[in-house]
Short mmCIF file of C-alpha atoms and ligand atoms in Angstrom, two decimals:
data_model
loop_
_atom_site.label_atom_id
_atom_site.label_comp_id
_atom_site.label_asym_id
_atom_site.label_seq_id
_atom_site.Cartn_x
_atom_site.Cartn_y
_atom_site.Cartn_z
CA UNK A 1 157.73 -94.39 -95.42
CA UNK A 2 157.23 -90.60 -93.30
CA UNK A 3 155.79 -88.30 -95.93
CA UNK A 4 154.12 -85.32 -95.82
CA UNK A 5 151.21 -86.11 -97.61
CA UNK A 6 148.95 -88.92 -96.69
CA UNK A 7 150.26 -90.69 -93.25
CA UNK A 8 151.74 -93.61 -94.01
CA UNK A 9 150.81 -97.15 -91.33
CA UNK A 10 152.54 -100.26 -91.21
CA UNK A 11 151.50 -103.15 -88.94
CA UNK A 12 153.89 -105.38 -86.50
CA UNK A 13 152.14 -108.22 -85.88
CA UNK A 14 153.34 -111.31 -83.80
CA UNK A 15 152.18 -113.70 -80.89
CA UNK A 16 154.07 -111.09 -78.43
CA UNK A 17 154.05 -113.69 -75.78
CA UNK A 18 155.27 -111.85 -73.79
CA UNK A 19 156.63 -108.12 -75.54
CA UNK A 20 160.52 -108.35 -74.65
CA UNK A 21 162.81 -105.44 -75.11
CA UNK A 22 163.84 -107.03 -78.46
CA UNK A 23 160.23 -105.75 -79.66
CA UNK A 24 160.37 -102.45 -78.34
CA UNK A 25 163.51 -101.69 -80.12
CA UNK A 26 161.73 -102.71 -83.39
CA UNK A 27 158.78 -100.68 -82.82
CA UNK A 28 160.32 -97.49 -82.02
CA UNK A 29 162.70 -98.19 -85.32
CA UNK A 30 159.32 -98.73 -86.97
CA UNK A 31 157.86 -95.37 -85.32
CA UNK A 32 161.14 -93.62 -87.06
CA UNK A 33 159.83 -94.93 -90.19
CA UNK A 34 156.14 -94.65 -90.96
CA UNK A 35 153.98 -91.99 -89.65
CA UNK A 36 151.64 -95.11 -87.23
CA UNK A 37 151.71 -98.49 -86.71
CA UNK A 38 149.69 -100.70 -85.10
CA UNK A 39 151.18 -103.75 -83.13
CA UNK A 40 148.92 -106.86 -84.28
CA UNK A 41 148.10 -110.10 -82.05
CA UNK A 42 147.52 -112.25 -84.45
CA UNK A 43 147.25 -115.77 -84.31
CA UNK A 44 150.22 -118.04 -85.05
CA UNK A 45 148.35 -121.81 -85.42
CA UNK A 46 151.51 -123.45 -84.27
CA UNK A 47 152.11 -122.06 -80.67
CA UNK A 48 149.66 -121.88 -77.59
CA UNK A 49 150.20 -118.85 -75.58
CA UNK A 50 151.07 -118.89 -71.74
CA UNK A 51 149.77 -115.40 -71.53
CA UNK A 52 146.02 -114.46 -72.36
CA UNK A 53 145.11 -112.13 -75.16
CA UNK A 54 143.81 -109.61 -72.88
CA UNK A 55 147.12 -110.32 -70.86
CA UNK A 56 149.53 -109.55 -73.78
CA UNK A 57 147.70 -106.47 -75.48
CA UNK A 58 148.37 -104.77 -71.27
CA UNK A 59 151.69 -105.91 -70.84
CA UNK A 60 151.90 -103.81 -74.85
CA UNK A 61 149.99 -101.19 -73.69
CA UNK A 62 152.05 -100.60 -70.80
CA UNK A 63 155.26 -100.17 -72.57
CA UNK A 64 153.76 -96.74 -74.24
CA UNK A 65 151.70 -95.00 -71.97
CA UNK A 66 152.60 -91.64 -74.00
CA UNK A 67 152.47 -92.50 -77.63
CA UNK A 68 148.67 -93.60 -77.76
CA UNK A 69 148.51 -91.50 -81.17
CA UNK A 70 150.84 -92.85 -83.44
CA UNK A 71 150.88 -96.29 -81.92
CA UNK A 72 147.47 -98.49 -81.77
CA UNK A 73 147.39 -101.66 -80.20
CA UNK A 74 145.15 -104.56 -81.51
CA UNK A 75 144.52 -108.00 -82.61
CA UNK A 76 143.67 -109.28 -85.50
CA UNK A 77 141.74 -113.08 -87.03
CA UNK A 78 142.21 -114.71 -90.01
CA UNK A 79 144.74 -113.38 -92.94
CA UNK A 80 146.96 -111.01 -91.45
CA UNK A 81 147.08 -109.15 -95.27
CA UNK A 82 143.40 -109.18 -94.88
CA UNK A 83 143.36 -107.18 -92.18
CA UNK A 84 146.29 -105.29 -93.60
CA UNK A 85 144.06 -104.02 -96.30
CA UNK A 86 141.12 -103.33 -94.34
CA UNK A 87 143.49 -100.60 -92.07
CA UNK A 88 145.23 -99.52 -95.07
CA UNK A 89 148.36 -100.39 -94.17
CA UNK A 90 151.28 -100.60 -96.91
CA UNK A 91 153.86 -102.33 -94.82
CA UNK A 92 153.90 -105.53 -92.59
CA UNK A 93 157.23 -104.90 -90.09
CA UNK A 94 159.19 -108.00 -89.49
CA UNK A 95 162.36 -108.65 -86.98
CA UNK A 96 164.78 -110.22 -88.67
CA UNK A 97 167.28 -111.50 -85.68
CA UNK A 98 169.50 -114.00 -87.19
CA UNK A 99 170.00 -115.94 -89.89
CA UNK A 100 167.98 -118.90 -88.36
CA UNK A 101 164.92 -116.52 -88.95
CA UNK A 102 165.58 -116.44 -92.46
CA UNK A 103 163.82 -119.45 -93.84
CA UNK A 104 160.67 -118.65 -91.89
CA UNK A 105 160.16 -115.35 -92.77
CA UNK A 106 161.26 -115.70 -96.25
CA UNK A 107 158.25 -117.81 -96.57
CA UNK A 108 155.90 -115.76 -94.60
CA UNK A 109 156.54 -112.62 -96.53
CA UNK A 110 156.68 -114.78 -99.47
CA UNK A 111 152.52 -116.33 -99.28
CA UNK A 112 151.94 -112.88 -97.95
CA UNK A 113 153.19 -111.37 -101.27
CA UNK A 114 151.23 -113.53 -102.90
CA UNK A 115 148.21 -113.23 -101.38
CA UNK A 116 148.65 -109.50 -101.13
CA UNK A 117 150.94 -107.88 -103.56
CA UNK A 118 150.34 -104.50 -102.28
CA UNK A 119 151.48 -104.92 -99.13
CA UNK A 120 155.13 -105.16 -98.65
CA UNK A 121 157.59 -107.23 -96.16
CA UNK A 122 159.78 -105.27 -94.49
CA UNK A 123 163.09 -106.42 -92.25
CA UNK A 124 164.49 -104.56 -88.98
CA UNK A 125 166.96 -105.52 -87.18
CA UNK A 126 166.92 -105.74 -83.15
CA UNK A 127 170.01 -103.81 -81.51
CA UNK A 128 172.95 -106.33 -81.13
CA UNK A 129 171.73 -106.70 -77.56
CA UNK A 130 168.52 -108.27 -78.22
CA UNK A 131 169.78 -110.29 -81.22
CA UNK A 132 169.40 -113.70 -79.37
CA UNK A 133 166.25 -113.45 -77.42
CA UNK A 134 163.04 -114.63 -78.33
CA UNK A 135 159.77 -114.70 -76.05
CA UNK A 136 160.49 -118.51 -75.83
CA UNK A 137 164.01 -118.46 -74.51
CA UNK A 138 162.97 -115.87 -71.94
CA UNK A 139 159.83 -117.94 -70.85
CA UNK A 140 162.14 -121.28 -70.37
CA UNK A 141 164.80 -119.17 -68.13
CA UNK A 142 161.78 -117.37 -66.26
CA UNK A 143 159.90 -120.86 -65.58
CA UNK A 144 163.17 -122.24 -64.17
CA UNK A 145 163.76 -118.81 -62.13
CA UNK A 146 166.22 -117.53 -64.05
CA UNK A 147 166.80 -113.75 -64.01
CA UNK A 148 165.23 -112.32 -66.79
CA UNK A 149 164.90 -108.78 -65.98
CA UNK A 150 167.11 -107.49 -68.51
CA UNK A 151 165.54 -108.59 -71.06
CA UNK A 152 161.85 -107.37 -70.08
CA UNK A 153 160.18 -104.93 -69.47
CA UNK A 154 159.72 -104.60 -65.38
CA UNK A 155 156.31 -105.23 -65.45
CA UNK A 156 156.31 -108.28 -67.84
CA UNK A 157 159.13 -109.75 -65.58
CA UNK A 158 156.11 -108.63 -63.08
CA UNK A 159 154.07 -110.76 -64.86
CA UNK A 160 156.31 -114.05 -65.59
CA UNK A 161 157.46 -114.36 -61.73
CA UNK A 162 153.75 -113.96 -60.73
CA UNK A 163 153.16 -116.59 -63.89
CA UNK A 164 155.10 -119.31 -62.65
CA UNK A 165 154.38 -118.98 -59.12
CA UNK A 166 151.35 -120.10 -59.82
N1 COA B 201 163.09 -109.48 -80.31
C1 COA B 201 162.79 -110.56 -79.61
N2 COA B 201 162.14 -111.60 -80.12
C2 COA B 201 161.78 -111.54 -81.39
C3 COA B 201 162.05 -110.43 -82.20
C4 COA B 201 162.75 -109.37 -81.60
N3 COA B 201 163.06 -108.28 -82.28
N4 COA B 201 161.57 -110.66 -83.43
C5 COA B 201 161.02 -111.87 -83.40
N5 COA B 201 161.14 -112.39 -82.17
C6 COA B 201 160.74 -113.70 -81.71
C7 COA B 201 159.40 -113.70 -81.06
O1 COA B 201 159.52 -113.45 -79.68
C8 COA B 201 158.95 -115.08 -81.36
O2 COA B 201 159.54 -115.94 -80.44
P1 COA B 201 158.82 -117.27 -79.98
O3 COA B 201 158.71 -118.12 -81.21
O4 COA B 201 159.75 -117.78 -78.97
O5 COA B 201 157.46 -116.89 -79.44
C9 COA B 201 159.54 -115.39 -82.72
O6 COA B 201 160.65 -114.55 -82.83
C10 COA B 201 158.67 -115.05 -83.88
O7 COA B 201 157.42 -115.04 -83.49
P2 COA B 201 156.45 -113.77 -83.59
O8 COA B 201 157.14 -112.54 -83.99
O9 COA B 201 155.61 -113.75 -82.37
O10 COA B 201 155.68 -114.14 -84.75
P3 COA B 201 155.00 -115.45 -84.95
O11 COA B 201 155.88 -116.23 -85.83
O12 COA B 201 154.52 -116.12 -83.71
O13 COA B 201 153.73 -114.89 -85.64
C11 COA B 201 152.28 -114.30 -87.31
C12 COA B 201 153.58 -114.95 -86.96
C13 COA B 201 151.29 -114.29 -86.18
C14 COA B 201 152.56 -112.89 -87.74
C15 COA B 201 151.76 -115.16 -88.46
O14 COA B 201 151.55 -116.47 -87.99
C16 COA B 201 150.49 -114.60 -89.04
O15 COA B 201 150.53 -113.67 -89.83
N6 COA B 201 149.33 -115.20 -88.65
C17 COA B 201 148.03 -114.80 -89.14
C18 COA B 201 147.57 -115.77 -90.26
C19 COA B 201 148.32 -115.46 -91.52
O16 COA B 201 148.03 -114.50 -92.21
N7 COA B 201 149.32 -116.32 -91.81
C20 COA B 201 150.26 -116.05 -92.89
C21 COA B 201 149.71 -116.38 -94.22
S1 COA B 201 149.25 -118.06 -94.40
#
């Protein structure tokens, strides 16, 4: 956590496909916790993205035109603890929405654990507003033109009306 001594850095990683309000909230909780983090791309084997890499770190790097130096944007291959120790961070940030998330993320902080033991798992909760959206939900109501906007930032609901036009 924030200490005066050596800066603290956790990552948030995740397929972020798209970033939906329900992420910023847990960033900026995460930004009142450590002293940087860096939101991580990293690849989830079971899900092929609708929006490019390069397409998902902008629509991120969009949301926080101001905050370039606490907050780093990047991607990351392979072991997410790998890359985890290679920054240095101590933390991996997880959203914890509901208790259908439980199961999954038990076990992902779980192998991380154990293939990492000093990095630790750590839980935030979304604001009660955002505590039923996921990036899936919101690309199956956007693809059938439902109103999304909400939800989004303006420029990602930019970017799934322009998507699904196409
Ligand atoms: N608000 C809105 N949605 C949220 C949310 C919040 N606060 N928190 C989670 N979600 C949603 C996401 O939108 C996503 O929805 P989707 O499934 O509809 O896309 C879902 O919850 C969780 O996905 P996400 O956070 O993107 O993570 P993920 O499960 O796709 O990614 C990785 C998991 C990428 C972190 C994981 O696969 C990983 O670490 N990969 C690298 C390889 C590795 O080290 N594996 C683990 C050890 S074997």
């Amino acid at each position: 956590m924030k200490s005066s001594e050596s800066p603290t850095l956790a990552l948030y990683p995740g397929t972020f496909d798209p970033i939906t309000n329900g992420h910023l909230d847990i960033i900026n909780r995460a930004l009142n916790l450590f002293d940087r983090v860096i939101v991580t791309l990293a690849t989830n084997s079971g899900k092929k993205p609708l929006f490019s890499l390069e397409e998902r770190i902008d629509m991120i790097r969009q949301c926080f035109p101001d905050q370039e130096e606490r907050l780093e944007i990047d991607c990351a291959s392979g072991l997410l603890v790998e890359y985890a120790r290679n920054k240095g961070a101590s933390a991996i940030i997880r959203g914890l929405r509901a208790v259908s998330d439980f199961d999954y993320e038990f076990q992902l902080a779980l192998i991380n654990r154990k293939l990492a033991r000093d990095v630790e798992t750590i839980f935030l909760m979304p604001g009660f507003r955002w505590i039923y959206i996921s990036s899936s939900i919101i690309k199956e109501a956007a693809s059938h033109k439902g109103d999304v906007s909400d939800l989004v930032p303006a420029h990602v609901n930019r970017a799934l009306i322009a998507k699904f036009q196409q």
